[in-house]
Coordinates of C-alpha atoms and ligand atoms in Angstrom, one line a residue:
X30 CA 102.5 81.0 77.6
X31 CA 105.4 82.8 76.3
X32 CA 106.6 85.8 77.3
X33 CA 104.0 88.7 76.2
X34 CA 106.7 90.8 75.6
X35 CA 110.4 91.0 74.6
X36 CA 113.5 91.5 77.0
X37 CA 115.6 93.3 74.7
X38 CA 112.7 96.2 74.9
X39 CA 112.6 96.1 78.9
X40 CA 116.5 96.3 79.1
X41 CA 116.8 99.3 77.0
X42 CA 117.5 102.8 78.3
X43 CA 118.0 104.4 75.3
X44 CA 114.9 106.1 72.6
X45 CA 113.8 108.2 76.5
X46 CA 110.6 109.2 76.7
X47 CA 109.5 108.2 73.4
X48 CA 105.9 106.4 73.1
X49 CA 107.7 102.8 71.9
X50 CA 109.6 102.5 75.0
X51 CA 106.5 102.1 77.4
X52 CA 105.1 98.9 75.6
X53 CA 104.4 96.9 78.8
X54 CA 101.5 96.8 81.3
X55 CA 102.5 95.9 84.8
X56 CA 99.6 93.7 85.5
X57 CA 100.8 91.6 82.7
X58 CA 104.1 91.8 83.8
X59 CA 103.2 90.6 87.4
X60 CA 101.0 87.9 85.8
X61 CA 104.3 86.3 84.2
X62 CA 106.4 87.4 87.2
X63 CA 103.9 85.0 89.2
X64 CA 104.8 82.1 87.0
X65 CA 108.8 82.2 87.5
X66 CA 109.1 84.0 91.0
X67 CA 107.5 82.7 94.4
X68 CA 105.2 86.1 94.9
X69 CA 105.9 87.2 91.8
X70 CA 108.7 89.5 93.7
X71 CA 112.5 89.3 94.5
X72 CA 111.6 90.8 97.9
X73 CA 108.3 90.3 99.8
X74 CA 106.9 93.8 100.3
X75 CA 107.1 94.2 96.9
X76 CA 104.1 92.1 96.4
X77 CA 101.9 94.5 98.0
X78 CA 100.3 91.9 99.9
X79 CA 99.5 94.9 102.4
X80 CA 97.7 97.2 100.8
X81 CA 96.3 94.7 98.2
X82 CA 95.8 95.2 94.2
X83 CA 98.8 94.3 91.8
X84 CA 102.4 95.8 91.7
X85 CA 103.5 98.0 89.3
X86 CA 106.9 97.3 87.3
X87 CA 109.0 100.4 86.8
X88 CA 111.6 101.4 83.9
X89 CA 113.5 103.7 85.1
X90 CA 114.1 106.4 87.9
X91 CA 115.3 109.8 87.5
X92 CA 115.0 112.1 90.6
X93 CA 112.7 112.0 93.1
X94 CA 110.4 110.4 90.3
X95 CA 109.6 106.8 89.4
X96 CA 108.7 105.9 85.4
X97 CA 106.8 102.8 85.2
X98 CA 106.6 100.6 82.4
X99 CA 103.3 102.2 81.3
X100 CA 105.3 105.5 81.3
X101 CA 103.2 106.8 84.3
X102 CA 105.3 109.3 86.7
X103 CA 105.2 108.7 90.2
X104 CA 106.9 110.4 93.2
X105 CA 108.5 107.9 95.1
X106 CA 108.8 108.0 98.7
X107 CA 110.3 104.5 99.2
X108 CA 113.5 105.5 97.0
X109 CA 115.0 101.8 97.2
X110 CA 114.1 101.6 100.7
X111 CA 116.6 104.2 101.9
X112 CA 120.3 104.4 99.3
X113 CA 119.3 106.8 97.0
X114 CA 119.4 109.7 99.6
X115 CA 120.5 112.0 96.3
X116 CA 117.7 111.5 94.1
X117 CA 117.7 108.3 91.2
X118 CA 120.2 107.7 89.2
X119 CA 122.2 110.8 90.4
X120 CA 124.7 111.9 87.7
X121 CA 127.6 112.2 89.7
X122 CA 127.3 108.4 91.1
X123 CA 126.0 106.9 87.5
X124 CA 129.3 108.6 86.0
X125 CA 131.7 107.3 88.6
X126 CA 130.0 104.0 88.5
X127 CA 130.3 104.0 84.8
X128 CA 133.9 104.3 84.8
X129 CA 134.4 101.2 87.4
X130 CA 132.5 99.4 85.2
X131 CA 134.6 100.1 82.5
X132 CA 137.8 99.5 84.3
X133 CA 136.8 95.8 85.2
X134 CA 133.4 94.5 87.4
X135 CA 134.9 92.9 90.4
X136 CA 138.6 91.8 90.8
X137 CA 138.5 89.7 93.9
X138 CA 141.0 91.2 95.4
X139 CA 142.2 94.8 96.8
X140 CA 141.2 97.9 95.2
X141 CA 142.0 101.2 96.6
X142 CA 138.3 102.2 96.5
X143 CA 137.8 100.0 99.5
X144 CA 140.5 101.7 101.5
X145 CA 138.6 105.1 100.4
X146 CA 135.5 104.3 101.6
X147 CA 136.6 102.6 104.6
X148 CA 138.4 106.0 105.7
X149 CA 135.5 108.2 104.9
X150 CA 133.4 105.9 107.4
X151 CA 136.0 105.7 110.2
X152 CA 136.1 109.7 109.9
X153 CA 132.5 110.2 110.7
X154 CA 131.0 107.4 113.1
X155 CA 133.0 108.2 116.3
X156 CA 134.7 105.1 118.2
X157 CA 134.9 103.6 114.5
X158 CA 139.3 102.6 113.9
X159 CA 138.1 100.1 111.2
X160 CA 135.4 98.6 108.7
X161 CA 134.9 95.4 107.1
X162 CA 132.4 95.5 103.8
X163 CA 129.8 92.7 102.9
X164 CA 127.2 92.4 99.9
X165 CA 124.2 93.0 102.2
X166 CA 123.0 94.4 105.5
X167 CA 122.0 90.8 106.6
X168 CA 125.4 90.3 105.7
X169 CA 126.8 93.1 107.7
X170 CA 124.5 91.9 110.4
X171 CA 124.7 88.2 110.7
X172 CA 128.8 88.9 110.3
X173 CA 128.6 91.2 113.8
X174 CA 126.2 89.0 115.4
X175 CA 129.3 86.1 114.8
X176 CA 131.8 88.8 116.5
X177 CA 130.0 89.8 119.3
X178 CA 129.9 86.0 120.0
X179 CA 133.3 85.6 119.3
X180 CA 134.6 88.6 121.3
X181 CA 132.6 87.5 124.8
X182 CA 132.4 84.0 124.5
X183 CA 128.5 83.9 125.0
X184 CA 125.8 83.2 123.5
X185 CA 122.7 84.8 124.2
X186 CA 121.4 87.9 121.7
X187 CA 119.4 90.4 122.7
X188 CA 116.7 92.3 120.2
X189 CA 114.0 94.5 120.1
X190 CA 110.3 93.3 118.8
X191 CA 109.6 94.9 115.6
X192 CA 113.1 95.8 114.9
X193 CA 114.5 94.0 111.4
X194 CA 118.0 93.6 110.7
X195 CA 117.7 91.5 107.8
X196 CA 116.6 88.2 107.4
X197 CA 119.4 86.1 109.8
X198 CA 118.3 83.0 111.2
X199 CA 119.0 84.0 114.7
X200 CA 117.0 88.0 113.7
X201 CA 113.9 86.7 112.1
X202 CA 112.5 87.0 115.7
X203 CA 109.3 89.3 115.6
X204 CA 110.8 91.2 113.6
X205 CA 109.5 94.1 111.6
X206 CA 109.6 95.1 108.0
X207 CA 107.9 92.2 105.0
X208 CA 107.6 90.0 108.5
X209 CA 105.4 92.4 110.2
X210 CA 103.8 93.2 106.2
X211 CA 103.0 89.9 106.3
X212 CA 101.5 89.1 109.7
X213 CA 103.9 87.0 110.4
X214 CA 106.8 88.1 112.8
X215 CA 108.7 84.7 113.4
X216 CA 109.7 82.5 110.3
X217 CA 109.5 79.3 109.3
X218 CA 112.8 77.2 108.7
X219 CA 114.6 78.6 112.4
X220 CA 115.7 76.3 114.6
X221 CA 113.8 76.6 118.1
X222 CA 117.9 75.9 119.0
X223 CA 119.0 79.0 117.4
X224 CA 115.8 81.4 118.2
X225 CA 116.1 80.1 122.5
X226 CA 119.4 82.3 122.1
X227 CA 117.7 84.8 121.1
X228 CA 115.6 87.2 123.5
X229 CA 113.1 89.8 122.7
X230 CA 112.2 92.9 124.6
X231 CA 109.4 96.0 123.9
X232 CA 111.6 99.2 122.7
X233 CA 111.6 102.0 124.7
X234 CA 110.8 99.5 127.8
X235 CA 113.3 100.2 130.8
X236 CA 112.3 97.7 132.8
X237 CA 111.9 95.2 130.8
X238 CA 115.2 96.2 129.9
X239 CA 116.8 96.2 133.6
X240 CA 114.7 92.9 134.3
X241 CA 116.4 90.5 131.4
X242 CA 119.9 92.0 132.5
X243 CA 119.7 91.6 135.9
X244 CA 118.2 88.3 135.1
X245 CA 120.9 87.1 132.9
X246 CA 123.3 89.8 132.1
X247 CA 126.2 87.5 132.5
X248 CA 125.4 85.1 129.2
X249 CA 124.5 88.3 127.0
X250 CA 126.9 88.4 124.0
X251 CA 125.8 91.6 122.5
X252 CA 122.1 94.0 122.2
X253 CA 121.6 94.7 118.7
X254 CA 119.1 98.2 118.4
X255 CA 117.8 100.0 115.5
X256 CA 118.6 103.1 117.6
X257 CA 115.6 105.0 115.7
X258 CA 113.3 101.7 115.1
X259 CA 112.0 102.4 111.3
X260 CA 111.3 98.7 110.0
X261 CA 107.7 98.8 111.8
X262 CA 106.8 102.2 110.8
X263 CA 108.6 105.1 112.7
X264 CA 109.3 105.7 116.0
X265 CA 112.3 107.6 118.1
X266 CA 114.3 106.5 120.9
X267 CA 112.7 107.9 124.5
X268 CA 115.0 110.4 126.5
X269 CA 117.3 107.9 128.6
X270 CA 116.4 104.7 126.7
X271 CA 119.8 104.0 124.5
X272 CA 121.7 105.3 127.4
X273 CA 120.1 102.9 129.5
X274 CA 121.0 99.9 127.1
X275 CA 124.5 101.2 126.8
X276 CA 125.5 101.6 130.4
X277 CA 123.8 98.0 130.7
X278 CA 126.0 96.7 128.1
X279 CA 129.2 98.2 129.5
X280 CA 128.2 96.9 133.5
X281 CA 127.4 93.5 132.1
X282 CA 130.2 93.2 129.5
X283 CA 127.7 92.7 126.5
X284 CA 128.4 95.0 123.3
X285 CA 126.2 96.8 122.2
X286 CA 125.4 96.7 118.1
X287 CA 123.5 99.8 116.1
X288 CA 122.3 98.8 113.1
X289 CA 122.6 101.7 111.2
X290 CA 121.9 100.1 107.9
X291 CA 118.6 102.3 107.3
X292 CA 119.9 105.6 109.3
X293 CA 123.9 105.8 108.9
X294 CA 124.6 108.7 107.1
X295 CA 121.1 109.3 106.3
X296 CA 119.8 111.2 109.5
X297 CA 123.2 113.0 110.0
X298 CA 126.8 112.0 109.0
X299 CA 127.0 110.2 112.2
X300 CA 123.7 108.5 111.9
X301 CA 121.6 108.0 114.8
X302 CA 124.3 107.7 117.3
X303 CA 125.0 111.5 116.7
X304 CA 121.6 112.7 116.9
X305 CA 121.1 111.2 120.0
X306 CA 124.9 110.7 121.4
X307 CA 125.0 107.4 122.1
X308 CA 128.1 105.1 121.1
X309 CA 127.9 101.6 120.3
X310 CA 130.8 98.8 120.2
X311 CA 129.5 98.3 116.5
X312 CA 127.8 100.4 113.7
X313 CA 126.1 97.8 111.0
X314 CA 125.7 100.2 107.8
X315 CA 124.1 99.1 104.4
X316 CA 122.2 101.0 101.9
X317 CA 123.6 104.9 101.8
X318 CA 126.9 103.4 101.7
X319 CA 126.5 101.8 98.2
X320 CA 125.1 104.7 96.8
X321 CA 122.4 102.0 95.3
X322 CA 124.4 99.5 94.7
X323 CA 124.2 95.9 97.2
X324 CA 126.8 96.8 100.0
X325 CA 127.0 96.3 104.0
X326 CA 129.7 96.7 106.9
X327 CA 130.5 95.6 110.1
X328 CA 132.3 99.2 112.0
X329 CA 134.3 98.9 115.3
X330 CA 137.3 99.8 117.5
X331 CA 140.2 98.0 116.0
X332 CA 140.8 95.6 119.3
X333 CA 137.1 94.4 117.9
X334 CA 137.4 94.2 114.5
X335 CA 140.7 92.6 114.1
X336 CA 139.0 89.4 115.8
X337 CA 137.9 89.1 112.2
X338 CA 139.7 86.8 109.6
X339 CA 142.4 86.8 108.7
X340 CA 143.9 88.0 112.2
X341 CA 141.6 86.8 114.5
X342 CA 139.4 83.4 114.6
X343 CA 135.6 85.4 114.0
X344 CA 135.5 84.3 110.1
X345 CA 133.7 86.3 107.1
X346 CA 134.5 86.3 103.7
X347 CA 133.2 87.4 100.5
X348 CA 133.7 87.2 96.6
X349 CA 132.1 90.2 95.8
X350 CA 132.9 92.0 99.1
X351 CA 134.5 95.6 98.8
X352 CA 133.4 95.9 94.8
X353 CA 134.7 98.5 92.7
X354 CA 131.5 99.6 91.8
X355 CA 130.0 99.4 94.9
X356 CA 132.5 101.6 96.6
X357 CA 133.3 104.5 93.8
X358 CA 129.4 104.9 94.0
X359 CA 129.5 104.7 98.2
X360 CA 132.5 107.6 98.4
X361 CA 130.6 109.7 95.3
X362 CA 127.6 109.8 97.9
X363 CA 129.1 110.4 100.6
X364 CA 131.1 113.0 98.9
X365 CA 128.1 114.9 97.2
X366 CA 126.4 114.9 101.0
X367 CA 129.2 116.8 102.7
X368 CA 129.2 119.0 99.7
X369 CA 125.5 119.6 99.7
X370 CA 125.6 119.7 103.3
X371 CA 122.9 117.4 102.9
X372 CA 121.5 116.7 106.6
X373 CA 120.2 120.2 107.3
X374 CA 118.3 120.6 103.9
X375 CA 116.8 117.1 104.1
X376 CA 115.5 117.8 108.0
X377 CA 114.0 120.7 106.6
X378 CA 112.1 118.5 103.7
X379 CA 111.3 116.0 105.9
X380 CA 109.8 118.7 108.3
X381 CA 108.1 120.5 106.1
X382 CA 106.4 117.8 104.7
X383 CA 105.1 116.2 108.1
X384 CA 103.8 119.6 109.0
X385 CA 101.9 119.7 105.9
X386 CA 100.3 116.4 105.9
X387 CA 99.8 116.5 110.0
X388 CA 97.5 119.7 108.9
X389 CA 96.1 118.1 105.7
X390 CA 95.2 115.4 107.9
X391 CA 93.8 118.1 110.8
X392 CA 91.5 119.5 108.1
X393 CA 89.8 116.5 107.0
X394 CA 89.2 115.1 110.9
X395 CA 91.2 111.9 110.4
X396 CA 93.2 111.1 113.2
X397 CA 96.8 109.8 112.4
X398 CA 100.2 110.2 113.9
X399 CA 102.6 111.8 112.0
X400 CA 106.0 110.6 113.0
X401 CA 109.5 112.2 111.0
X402 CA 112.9 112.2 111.8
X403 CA 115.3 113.7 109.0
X404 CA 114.4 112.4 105.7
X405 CA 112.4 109.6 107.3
X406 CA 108.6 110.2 108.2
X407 CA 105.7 107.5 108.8
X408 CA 102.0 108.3 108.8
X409 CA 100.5 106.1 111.3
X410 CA 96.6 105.7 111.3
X411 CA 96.0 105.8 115.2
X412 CA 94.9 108.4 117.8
X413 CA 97.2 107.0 120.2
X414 CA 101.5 108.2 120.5
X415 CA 103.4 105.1 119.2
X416 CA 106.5 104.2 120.9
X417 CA 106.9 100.8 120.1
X418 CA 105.5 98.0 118.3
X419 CA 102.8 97.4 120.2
X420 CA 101.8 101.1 119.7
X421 CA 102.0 100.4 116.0
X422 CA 99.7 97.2 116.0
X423 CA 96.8 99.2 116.8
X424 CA 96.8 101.3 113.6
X425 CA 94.2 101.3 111.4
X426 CA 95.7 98.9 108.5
X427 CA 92.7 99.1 106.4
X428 CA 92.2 102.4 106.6
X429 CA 96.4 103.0 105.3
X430 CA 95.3 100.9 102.5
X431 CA 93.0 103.2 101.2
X432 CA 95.2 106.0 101.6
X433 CA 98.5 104.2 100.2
X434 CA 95.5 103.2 97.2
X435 CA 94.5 107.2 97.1
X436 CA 97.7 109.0 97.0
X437 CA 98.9 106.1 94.0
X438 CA 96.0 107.0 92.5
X439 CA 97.2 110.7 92.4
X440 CA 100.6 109.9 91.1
X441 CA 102.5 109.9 95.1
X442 CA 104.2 106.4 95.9
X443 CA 104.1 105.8 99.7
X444 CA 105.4 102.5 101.5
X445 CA 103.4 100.0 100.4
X446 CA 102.6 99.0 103.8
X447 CA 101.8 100.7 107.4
X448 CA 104.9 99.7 109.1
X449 CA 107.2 101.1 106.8
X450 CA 108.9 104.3 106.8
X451 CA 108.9 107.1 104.2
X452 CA 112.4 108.3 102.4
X453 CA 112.9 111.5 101.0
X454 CA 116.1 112.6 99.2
X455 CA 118.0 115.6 98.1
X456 CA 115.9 115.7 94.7
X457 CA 112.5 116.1 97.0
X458 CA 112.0 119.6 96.4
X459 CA 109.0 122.1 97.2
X460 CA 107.2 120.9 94.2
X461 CA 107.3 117.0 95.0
X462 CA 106.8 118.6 98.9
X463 CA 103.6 120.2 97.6
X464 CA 102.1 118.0 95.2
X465 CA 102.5 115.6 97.8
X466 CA 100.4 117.6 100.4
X467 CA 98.0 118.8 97.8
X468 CA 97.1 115.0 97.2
X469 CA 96.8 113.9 100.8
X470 CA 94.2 116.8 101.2
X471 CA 92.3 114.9 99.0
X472 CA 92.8 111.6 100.0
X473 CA 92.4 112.4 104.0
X474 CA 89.2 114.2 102.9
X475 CA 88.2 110.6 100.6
X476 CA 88.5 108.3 103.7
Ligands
PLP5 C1 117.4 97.1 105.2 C2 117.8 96.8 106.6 C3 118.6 95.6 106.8 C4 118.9 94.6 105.8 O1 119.7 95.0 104.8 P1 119.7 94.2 103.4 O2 120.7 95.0 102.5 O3 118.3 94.3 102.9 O4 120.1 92.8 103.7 C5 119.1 95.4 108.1 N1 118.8 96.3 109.1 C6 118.1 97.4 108.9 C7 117.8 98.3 110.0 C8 117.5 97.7 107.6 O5 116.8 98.7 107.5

C-alpha cells in the first residue's frame, strides 16, 4: 500500500486551523506506522500497549493543549514527558530557537551558548563547579555511570527497583517507565556479565539499604537515585531515606548520582536535591534543560568532572553534544522560569489539581491515591500508601485503563499508563485545572 496520505501535508504548519490541514485519521496513520516502525512508535509507551486501543498522531501543540491530526483538542498532561515546563511551543523558546537555526544547525565545535547554559546550571544545583552536555538523558546517565567507575576504581552499581534512568545496558535492571508499561522490568540483549554488577534494592528500604553496604560497601562505585522516583508512577522520598544513602555513600567511599533528568529545575531551581536537602556527587539532568529539544548532562565538583576527556582518562564525546539550538532554547527556559518565578505558581497548579481530583474521586467512592509533588502528580488506583514499587504493583491497572480511556474521551490526555507521572506546565491554568476535574467527576463516577 502506499502512503494514504501525503508528507508535504503532515509537515506543514502554515493555513492554522483551517479544515484542509486536519486531513489525516490517526488510526490510519498508526496502521502505516505499524508497517515501517517496530510498534508502530519511536518510543515504547507511545504504543499504548497499557491502556489498550490505538494511538493518536498529533499536529501540533500550542499551550497546555495538544491538536491532533483529526484537529481534536486535548489537554495534555504528559507535555513531552516533562521539557515543556512553559507550555508548547512557547514563543520566547520557538523565537530564540529560530534564530540558531538561522545562524547554522550544529557547528561541532564551541559555541558560547554552551558556556551560557553551563553557568546557569552550575549557579543553581549547589556543589555543581562544572557540566558536560550529551544528546540524551541515557546519555547523561550511562556517561556518569562510566565516571563513577572511573573515579573509585570499582565496579559494582547500585539502583533502586522501578527507578528508570534511560535505557543503559547496565540500568535496564527492573526498571520503571515503558519497562514496567510493558511488564517487563529486565531486557533482553544485557549481558548477565554486565547486569551481576548491578544491584537492586526497594526505595525507601533502610535496611535493605544498610544490609548491601555493610555487605559490600567496599566494591560500590556509585548509588544512582531518582531522589523523587517518578518513572513507576509517583512517589516521594521518606523522611531520613536520601540522607541515609548519602552518609552511606560518603562512609563507604561510593558517589552518590541524582538523576535529575525528570525533576532538575522542574520541582524547584535546584531540583529535588533542594526540596529535600540532600547533595549528591553528581546531578544527571535532561529534558527542562533543552527546553524540548534532545539534551542531557553529567553535573559535578570540578575534581570529578575533570576526570572526563580531554583531561582525564573517563572518555565521552559527542557530535551533536552542546547544540546551538539545543542550548539558546535550554537558557530561554531557564530564563522565562526565574522570571515567572515559576516553582511557586506551578506547586500551586499541581496542588490544586490533586485536591480537586482526590475529592472528585471521594465523591464517587473510588479509592485511589493521589500522589503530587510540584508540577508532577500520579493517580494511583489502590487503597493502600505507595512508597515504592512494590506499593505500586498492587494498583488496579485495569481499572486506570478505563479512566485513562474516560478522561481521553472527554478531551483530558493523562499518562498513557499507571506508572507514569503527570506534567503540568506554566500554560496549565484554572481553566485546563477545572475542565480537568470537571471530567474526572464523571469518569470516577463511570467506573
Ligand atoms: C526520561 C528519563 C531518563 C532518560 O532520558 P532520555 O532523554 O529519554 O534518554 C533518565 N532518567 C530519568 C529519571 C528520566 O525521567
Amino acid at each position: 500500500m502506499v502512503l494514504g496520505f501525503d508528507m508535504a501535508n503532515v509537515l506543514s504548519v502554515t493555513d492554522v486551523g483551517s479544515d484542509s490541514e486536519f486531513t489525516l485519521r490517526s488510526e490510519e496513520v498508526f496502521e502505516e506506522a505499524l508497517r515501517w516502525m517496530p510498534g508502530g512508535v519511536s518510543s515504547p509507551v507511545r504504543a499504548f500497549r497499557a491502556v489498550g486501543g490505538a494511538p493518536f498522531f498529533v499536529k501540533k501543540a500550542r499551550g497546555a493543549r495538544l491538536v491532533t491530526v483529526e484537529g481534536r483538542e486535548l489537554i495534555d498532561y504528559v507535555c513531552g514527558w516533562g521539557p515543556h515546563i512553559l507550555g508548547h511551543a512557547d514563543a520566547r523558546i520557538v523565537s530564540v530557537v529560530q534564530k540558531a537555526a538561522e545562524g547554522g544547525l550544529s557547528f561541532g565545535v564551541n559555541q558560547p551558548g554552551e558556556v551560557e547554559l553551563a553557568r546557569r546550571i552550575v549557579k543553581a544545583l549547589r556543589c555543581v563547579e562544572k557540566v558536560r552536555f550529551c544528546n540524551s538523558g541515557t546519555e547523561a546517565v550511562a556517561t556518569a555511570i562510566r565516571l563513577v567507575r572511573g573515579a573509585t576504581g570499582r565496579d559494582v552499581i547500585v539502583k533502586f527497583a522501578g527507578c528508570y534512568h534511560g535505557h543503559v545496558d547496565a540500568l535496564l535492571v527492573s526498571g520503571g517507565s515503558g519497562q514496567l508499561t510493558l511488564g517487563r522490568p529486565d531486557s533482553a540483549g544485557v549481558p548477565g556479565q554486565v547486569a551481576v554488577l548491578t544491584r537492586v534494592l526497594p526505595f525507601n528500604d533502610m535496611q535493605a539499604l544498610r544490609g548491601l553496604f555493610a555487605e559490600i560497601g567496599g566494591e560500590i562505585a556509585g548509588v544512582i537515585v531518582e531522589p523523587v522516583p517518578a518513572n513507576a508512577g509517583l512517589y516521594l522520598p521518606q523522611a531520613g531515606f536520601l540522607e541515609s544513602l548519602k552518609e552511606l555513600c560518603l562512609r563507604h567511599g561510593a558517589l552518590l548520582i541524582f538523576d535529575e533528568v525528570m525533576t532538575g529545575f522542574r520541582l524547584a531551581r535546584g531540583g529535588a536535591s533542594e526540596i529535600f536537602g540532600v547533595q549528591p556527587d553528581i546531578f544527571v539532568l535532561g529534558k527542562v534543560i533543552g527546553g524540548g529539544l534532545p539534551v542531557g548532562a553529567v553535573c559535578g565538583s570540578a575534581r570529578l568532572m575533570d576526570l572526563l576527556a580531554p583531561d582525564g582518562p573517563v572518555y565521552h564525546a559527542g557530535t551533536l553534544a552542546g547544540n546551538p539550538m539545543v542550548t539558546a532554547a535550554g537558557v530561554a527556559q531557564l530564563d522565562a522560569l526565574e522570571q515567572e518565578e515559576a516553582w511557586g505558581r506551578l506547586a500551586l497548579a499541581g496542588s490544586a489539581l490533586a485536591e480537586g481530583l482526590r475529592a472528585a474521586a471521594r465523591a464517587a467512592g473510588v479509592q485511589v491515591q493521589v500522589q503530587q509533588v510540584g508540577s508532577m502528580l500520579c493517580v494511583y488506583f489502590t487503597a493502600n500508601p505507595v512508597r515504592n514499587l512494590s506499593d505500586a504493583m498492587l494498583c488496579d491497572t485495569e481499572m486506570f485503563a478505563r479512566f485513562f480511556h474516560g478522561m481521553l474521551k472527554r478531551g483530558i490526555y493523562i499518562p498513557p499508563s499507571q506508572f507514569e507521572s503527570w506534567f503540568m506546565t506554566l500554560a496549565h491554568g484554572e481553566e485546563e485545572v477545572e475542565e480537568t476535574i470537571k471530567a474526572s467527576r464523571e469518569v470516577f463516577c463511570s467506573l
